[in-house]
PDB file of C-alpha atoms and ligand atoms in Angstrom:
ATOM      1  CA  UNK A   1       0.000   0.000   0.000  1.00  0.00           C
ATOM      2  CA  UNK A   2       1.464   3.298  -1.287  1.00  0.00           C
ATOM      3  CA  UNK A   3       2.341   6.008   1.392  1.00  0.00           C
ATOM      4  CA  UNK A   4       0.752   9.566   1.610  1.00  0.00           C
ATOM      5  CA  UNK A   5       2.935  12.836   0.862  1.00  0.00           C
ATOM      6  CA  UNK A   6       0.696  15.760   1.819  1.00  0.00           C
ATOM      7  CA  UNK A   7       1.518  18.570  -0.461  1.00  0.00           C
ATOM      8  CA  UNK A   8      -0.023  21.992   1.514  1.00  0.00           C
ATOM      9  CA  UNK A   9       0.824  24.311  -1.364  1.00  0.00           C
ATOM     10  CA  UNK A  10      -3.119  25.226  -1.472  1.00  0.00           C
ATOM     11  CA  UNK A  11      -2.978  26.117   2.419  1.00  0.00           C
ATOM     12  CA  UNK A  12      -0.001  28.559   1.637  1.00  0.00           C
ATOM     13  CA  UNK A  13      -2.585  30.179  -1.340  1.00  0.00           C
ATOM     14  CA  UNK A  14      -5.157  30.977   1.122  1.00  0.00           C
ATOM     15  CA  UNK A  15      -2.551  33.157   3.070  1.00  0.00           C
ATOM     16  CA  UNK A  16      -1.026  35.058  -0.536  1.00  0.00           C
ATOM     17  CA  UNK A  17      -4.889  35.958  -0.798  1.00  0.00           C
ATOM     18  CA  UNK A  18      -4.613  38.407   2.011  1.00  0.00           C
ATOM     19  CA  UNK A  19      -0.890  38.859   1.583  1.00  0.00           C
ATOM     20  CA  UNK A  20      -0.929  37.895   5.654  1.00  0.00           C
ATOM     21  CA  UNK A  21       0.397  35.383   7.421  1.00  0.00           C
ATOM     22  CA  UNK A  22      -2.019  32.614   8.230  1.00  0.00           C
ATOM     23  CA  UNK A  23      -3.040  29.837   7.673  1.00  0.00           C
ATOM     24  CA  UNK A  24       0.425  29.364   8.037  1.00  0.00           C
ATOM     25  CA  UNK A  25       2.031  25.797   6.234  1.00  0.00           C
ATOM     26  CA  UNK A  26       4.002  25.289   8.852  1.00  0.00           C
ATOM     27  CA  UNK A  27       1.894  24.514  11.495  1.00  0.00           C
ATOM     28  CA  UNK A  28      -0.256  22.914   8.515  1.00  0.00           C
ATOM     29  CA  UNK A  29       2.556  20.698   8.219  1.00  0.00           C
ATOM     30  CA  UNK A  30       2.519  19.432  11.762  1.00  0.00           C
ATOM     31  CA  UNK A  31      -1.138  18.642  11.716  1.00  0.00           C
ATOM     32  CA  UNK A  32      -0.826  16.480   8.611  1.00  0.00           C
ATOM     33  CA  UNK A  33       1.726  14.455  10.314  1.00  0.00           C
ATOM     34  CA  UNK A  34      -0.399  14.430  13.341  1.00  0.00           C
ATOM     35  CA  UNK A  35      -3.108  13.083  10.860  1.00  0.00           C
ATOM     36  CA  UNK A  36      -0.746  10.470   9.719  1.00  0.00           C
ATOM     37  CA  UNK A  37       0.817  12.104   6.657  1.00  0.00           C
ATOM     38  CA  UNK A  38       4.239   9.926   5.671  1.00  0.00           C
ATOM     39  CA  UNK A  39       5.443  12.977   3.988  1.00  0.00           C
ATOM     40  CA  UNK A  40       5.207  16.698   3.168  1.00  0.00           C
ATOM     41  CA  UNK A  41       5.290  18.194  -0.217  1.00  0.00           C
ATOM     42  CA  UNK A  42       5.662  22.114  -1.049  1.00  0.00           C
ATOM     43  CA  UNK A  43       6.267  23.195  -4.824  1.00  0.00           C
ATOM     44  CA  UNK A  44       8.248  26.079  -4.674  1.00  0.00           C
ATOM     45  CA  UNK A  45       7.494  28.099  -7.971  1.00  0.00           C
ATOM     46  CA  UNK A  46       9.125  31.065  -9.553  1.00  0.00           C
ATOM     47  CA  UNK A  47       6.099  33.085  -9.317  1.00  0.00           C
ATOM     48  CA  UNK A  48       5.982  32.294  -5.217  1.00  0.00           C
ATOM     49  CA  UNK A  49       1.844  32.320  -6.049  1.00  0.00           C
ATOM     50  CA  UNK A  50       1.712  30.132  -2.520  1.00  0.00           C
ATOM     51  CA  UNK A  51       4.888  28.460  -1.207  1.00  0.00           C
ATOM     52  CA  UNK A  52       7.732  30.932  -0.200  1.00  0.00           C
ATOM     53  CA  UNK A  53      10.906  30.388   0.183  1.00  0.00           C
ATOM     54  CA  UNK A  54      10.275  31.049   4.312  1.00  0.00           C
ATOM     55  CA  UNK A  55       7.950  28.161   4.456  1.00  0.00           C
ATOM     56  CA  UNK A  56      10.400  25.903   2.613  1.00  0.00           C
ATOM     57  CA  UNK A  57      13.407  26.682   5.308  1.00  0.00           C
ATOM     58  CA  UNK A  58      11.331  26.590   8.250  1.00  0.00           C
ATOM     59  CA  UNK A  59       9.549  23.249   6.915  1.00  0.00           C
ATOM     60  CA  UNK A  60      13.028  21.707   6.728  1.00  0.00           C
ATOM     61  CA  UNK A  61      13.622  22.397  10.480  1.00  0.00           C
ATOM     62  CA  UNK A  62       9.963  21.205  11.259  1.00  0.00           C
ATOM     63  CA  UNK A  63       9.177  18.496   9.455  1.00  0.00           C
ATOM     64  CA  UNK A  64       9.753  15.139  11.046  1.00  0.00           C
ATOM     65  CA  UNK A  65       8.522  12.850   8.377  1.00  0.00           C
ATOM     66  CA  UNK A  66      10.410  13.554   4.996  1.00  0.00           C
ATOM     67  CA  UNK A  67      10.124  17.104   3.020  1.00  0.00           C
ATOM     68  CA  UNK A  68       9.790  16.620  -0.619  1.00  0.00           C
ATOM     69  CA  UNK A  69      10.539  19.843  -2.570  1.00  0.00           C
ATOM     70  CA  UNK A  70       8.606  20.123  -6.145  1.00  0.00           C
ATOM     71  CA  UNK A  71      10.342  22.981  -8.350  1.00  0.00           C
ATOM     72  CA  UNK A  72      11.548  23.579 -11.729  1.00  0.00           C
ATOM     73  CA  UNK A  73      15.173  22.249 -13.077  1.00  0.00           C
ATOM     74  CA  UNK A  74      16.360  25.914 -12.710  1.00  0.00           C
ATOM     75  CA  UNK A  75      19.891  27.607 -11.779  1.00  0.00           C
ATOM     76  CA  UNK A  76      17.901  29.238  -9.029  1.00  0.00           C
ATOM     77  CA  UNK A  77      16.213  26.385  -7.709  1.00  0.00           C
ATOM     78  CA  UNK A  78      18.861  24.096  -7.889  1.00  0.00           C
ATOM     79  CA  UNK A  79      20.989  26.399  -5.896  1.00  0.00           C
ATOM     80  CA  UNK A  80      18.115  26.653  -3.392  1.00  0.00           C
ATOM     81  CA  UNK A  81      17.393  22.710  -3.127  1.00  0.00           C
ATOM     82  CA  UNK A  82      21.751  22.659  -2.323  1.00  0.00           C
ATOM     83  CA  UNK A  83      21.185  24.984   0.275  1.00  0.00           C
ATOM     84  CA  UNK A  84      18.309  23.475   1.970  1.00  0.00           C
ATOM     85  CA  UNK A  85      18.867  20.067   1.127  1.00  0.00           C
ATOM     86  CA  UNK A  86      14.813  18.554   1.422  1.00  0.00           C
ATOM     87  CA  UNK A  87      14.912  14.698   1.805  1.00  0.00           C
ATOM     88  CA  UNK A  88      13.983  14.652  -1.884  1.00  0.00           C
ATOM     89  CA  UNK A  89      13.235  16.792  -5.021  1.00  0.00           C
ATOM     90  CA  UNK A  90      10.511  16.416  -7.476  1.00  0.00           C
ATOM     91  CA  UNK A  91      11.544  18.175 -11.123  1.00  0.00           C
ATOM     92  CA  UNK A  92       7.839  19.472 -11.928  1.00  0.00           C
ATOM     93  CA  UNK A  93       7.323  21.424 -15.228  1.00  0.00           C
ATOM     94  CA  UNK A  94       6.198  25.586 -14.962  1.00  0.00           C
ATOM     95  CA  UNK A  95       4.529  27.470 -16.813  1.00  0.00           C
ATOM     96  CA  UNK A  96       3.992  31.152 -15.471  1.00  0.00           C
ATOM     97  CA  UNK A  97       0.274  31.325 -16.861  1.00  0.00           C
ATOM     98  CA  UNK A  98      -1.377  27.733 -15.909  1.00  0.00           C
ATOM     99  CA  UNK A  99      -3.422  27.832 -13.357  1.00  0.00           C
ATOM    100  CA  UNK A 100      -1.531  24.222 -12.151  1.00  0.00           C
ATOM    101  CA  UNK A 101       0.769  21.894 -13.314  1.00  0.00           C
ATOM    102  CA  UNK A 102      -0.750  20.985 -16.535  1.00  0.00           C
ATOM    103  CA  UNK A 103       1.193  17.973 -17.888  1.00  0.00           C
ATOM    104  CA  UNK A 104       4.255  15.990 -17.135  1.00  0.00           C
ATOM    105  CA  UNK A 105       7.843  17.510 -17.486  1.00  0.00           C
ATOM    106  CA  UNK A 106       9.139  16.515 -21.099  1.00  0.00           C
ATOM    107  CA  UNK A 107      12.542  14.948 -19.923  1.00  0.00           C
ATOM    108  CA  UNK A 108      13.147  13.476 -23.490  1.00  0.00           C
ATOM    109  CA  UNK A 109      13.031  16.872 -24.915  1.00  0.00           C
ATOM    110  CA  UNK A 110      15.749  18.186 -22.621  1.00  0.00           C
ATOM    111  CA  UNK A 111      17.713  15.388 -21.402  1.00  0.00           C
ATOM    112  CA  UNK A 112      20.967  17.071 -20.712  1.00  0.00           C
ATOM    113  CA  UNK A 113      20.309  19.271 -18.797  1.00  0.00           C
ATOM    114  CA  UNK A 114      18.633  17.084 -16.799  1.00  0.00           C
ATOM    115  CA  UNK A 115      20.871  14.870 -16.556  1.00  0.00           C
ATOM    116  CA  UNK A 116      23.347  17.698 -15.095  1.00  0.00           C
ATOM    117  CA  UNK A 117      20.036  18.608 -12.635  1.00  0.00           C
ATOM    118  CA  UNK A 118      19.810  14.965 -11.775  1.00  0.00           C
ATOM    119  CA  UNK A 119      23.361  14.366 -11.027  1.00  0.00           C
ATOM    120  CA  UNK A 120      24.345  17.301  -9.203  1.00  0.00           C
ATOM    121  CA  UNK A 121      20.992  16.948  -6.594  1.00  0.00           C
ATOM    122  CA  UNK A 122      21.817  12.959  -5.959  1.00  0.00           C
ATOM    123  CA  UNK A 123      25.183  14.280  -5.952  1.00  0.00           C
ATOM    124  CA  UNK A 124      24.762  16.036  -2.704  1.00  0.00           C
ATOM    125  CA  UNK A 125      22.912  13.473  -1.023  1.00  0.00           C
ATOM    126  CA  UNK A 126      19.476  14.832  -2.199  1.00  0.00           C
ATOM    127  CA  UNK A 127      17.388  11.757  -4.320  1.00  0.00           C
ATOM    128  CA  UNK A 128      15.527  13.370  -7.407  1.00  0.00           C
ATOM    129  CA  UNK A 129      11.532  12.406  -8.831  1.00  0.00           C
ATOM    130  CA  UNK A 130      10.765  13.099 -12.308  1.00  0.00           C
ATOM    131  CA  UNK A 131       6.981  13.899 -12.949  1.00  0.00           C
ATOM    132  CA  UNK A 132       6.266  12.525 -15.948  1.00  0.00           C
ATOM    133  CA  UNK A 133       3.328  11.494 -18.126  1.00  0.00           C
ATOM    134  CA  UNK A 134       2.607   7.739 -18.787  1.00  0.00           C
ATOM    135  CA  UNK A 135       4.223   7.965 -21.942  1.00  0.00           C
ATOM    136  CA  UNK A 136       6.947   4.931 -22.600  1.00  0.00           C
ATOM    137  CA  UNK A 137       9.755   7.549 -24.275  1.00  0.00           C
ATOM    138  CA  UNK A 138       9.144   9.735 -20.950  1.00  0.00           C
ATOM    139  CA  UNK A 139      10.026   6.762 -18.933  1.00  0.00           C
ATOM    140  CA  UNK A 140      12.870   5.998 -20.642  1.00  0.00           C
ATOM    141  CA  UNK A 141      14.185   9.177 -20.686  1.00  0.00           C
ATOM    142  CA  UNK A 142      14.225   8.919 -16.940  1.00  0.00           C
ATOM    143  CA  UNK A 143      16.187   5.848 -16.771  1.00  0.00           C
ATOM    144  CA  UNK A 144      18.461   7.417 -18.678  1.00  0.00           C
ATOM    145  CA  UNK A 145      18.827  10.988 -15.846  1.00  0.00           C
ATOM    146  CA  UNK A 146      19.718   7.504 -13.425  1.00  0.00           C
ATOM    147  CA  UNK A 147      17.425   9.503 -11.100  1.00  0.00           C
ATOM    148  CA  UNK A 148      15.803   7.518  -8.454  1.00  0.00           C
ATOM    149  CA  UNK A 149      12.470   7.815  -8.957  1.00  0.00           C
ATOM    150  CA  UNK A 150       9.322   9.109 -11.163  1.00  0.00           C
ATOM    151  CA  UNK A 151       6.095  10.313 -10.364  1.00  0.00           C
ATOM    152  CA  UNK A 152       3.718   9.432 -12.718  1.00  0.00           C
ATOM    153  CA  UNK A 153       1.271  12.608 -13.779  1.00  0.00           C
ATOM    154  CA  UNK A 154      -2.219  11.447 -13.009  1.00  0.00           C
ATOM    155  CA  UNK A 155      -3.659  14.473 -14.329  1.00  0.00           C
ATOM    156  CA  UNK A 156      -5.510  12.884 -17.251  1.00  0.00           C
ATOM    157  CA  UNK A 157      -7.152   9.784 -15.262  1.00  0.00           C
ATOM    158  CA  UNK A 158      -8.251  12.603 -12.588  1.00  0.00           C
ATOM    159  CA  UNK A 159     -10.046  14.591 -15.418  1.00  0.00           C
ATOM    160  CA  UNK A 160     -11.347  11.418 -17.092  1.00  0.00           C
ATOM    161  CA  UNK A 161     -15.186  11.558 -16.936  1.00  0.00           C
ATOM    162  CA  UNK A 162     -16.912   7.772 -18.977  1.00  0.00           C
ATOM    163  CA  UNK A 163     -15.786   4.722 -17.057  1.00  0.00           C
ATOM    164  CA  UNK A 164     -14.483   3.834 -20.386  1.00  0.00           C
ATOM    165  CA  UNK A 165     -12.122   6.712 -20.076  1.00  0.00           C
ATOM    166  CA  UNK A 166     -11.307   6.087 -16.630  1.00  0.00           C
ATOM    167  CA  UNK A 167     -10.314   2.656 -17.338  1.00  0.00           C
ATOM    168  CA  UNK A 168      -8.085   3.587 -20.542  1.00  0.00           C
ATOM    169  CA  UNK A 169      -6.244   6.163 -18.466  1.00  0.00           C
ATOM    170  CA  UNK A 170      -5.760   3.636 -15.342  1.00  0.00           C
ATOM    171  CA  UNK A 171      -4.497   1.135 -17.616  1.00  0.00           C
ATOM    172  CA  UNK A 172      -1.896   4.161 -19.457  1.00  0.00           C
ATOM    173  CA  UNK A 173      -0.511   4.070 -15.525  1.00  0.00           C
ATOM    174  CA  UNK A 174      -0.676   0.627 -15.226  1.00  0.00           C
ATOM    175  CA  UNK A 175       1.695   0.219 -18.244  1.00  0.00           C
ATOM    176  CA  UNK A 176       4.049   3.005 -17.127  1.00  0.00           C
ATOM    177  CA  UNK A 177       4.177   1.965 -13.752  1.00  0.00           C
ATOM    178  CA  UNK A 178       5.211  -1.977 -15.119  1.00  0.00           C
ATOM    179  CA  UNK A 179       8.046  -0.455 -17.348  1.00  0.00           C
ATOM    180  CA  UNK A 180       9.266   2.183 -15.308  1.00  0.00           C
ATOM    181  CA  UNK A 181      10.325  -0.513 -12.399  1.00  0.00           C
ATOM    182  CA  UNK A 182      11.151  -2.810 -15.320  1.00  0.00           C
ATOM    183  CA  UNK A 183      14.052  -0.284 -16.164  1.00  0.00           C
ATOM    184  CA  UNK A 184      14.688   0.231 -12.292  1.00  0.00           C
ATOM    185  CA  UNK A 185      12.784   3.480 -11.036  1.00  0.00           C
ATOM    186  CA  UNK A 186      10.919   3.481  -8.155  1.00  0.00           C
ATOM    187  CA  UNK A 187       7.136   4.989  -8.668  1.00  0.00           C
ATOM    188  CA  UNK A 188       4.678   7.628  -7.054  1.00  0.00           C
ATOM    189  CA  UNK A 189       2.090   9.388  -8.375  1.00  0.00           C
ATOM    190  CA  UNK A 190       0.457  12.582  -8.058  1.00  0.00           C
ATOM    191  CA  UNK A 191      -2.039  14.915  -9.287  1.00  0.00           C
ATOM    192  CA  UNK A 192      -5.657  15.829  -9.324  1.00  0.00           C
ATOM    193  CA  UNK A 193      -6.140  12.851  -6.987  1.00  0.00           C
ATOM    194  CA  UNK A 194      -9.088  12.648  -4.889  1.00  0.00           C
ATOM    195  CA  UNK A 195     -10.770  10.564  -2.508  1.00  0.00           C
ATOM    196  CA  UNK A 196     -12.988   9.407  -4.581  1.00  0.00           C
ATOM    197  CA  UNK A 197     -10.412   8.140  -6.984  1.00  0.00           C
ATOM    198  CA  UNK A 198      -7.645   7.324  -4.977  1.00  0.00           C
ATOM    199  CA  UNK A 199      -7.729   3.678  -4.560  1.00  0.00           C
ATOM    200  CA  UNK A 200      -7.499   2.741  -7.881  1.00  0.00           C
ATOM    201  CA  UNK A 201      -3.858   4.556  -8.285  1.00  0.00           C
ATOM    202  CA  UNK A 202      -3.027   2.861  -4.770  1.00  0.00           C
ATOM    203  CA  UNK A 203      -3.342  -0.436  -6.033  1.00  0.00           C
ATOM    204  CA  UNK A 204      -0.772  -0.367  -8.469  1.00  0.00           C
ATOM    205  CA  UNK A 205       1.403  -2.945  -8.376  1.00  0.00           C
ATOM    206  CA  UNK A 206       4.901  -1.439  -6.438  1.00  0.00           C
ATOM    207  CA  UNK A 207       3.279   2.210  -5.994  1.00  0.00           C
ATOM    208  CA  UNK A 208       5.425   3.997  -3.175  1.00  0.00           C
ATOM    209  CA  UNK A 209       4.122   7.046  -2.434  1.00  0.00           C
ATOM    210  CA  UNK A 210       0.885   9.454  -3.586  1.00  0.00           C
ATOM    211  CA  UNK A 211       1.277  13.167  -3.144  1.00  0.00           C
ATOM    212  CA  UNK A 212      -1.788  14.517  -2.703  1.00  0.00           C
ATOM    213  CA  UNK A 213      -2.881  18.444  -2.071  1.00  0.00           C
ATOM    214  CA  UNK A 214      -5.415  19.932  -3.160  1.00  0.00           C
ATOM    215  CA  UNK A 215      -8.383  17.602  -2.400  1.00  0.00           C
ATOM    216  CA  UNK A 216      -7.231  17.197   0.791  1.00  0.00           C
ATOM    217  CA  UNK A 217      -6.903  20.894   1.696  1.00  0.00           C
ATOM    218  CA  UNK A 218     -10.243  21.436   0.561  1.00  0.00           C
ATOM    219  CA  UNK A 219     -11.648  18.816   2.936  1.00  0.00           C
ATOM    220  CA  UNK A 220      -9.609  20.598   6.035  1.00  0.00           C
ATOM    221  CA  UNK A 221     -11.418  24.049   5.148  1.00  0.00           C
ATOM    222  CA  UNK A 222     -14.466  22.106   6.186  1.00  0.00           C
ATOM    223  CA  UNK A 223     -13.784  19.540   8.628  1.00  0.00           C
ATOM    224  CA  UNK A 224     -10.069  20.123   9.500  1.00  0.00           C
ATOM    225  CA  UNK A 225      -6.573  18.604   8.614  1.00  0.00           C
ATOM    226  CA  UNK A 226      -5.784  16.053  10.559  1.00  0.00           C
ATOM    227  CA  UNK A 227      -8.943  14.540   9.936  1.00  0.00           C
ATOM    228  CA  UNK A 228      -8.617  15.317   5.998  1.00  0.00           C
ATOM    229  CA  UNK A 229      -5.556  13.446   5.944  1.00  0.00           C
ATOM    230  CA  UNK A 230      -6.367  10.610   8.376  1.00  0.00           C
ATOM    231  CA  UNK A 231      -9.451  10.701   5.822  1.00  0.00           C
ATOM    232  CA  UNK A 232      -7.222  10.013   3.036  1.00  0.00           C
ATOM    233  CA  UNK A 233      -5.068   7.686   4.708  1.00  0.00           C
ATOM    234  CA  UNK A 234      -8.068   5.681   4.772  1.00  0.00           C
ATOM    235  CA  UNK A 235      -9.272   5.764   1.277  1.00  0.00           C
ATOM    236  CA  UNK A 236      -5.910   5.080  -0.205  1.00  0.00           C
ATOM    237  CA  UNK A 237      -6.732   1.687   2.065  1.00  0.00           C
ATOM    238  CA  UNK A 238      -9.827   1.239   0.646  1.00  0.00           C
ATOM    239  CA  UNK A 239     -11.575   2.078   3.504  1.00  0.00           C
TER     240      UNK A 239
HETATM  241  C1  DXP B 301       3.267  18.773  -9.706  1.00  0.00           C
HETATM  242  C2  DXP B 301       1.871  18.767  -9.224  1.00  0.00           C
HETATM  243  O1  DXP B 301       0.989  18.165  -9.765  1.00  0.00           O
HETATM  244  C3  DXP B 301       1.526  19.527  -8.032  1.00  0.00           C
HETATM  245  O2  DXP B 301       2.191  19.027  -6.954  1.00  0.00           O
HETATM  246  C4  DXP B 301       1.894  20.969  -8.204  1.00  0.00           C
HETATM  247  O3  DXP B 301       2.154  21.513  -6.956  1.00  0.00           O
HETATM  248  C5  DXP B 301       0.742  21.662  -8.855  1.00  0.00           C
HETATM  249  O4  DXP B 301       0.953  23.041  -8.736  1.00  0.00           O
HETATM  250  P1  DXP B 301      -0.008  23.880  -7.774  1.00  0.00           P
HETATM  251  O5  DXP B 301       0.153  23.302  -6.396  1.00  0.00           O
HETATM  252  O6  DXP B 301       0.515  25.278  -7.902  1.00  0.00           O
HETATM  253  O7  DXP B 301      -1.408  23.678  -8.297  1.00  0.00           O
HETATM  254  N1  LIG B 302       2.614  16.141  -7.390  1.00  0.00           N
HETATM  255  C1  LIG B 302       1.208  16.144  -7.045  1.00  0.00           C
HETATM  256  C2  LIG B 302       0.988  16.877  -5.760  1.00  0.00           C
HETATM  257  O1  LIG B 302       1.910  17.120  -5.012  1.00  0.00           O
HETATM  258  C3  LIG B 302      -0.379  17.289  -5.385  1.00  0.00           C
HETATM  259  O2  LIG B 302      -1.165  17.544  -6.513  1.00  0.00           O
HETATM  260  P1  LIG B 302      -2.700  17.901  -6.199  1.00  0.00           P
HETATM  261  O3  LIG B 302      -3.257  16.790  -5.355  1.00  0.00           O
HETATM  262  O4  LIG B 302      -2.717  19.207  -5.459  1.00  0.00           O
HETATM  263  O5  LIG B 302      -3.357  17.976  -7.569  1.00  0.00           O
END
């Protein structure tokens, strides 16, 4: 059964709304562990729109479960992830105008550069996740960086609306989750997962972790965090 990485970017947007300082993802951070959270997530993007570089150095004092920093294969954010040295990285694509991540980062289109990304984060210690689309040439592509692991974009099964669709998509990460251990990456997955179609993803065969935000922050506005996560904790079971 895959572990939970609580990404609390969305709590961090509340506060930019006012320009204030709470909610504050700090203490957010605390009560997802409380709630049984195996891992926090923050994507640190170039537009700071939620996560700033003060949450990010105070979460890596805090956190007592693992901090997994999401940013883009940048100068400037590889210099940051050196300094602050999170348990892992997640290379994410950015793109100034979406409104979220919109696809997965195109790592055979860039390769590289990557690979100097790659090499120079696992060279300090720091293990490195490539979000990626299903796609087979994406996959490989990873292999190739020799980074540890991939998180598999699960953008398109979230948005999927015909069980027929569903079950296309499901079987894309199916496939990519096979060949992607297969060529000796670990996998997690991420995005636009919610409780309703969690359990699915979990049961992929050698799954490790699922970061999951935004559904889950939505569910603490209402009935709190830890319960949100302890929530989720529990779907991901089947429960
Ligand atoms: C990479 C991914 O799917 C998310 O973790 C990412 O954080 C999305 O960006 P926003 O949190 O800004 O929506
Ligand atoms: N990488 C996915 C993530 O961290 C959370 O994505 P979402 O659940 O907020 O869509």
């Amino acid at each position: 059964m895959p572990t939970l990485g609580v990404n609390i970017d969305h709590v961090a947007t509340i506060r930019q709304a006012r320009q204030t300082v709470e909610p504050d993802p700090v203490g957010a951070a605390v009560l997802a562990e409380l709630g049984g959270a195996d891992g926090i997530t923050v994507h640190l993007r170039e537009d700071r729109r939620h996560i700033q570089d003060r949450d990010v150095r105070l979460l890596r004092e805090t956190v007592r479960t693992h901090l997994n920093l999401e940013m883009a294969a940048t100068a400037e954010m590889l210099a940051i992830a050196l300094e602050i040295q999170p348990d892992y990285v997640t290379l994410v694509p950015e793109r100034r105008e979406e409104i979220t991540t919109e696809g997965g980062l195109d790592v055979a289109g860039q390769l590289d550069n990557l690979i100097q990304v790659v090499t120079q984060l696992q060279g300090a210690g720091i293990p490195v996740s490539l979000f990626v689309d299903a796609a087979s040439d994406q996959i490989k592509a990873c292999a190739a960086t020799e980074a540890k692991f991939i998180e598999l974009h699960t953008g398109a099964y979230a948005e999927a609306q015909s069980e027929v669709a569903i079950a296309r998509e499901l079987e894309v990460l199916a496939q990519g989750c096979t060949l992607a251990q297969k060529l000796g990456l670990r996998v997690n997955a991420g995005h636009g997962l919610t409780y309703w179609n969690v359990y699915p993803v979990a049961q992929l065969p050698g799954m490790e972790e699922l970061n999951i935000g935004h559904t889950i922050v939505s569910r603490a506005v209402l009935v709190g965090l830890e319960r949100a996560v302890r929530e989720m904790k529990a779907a991901i079971r089947g429960g």
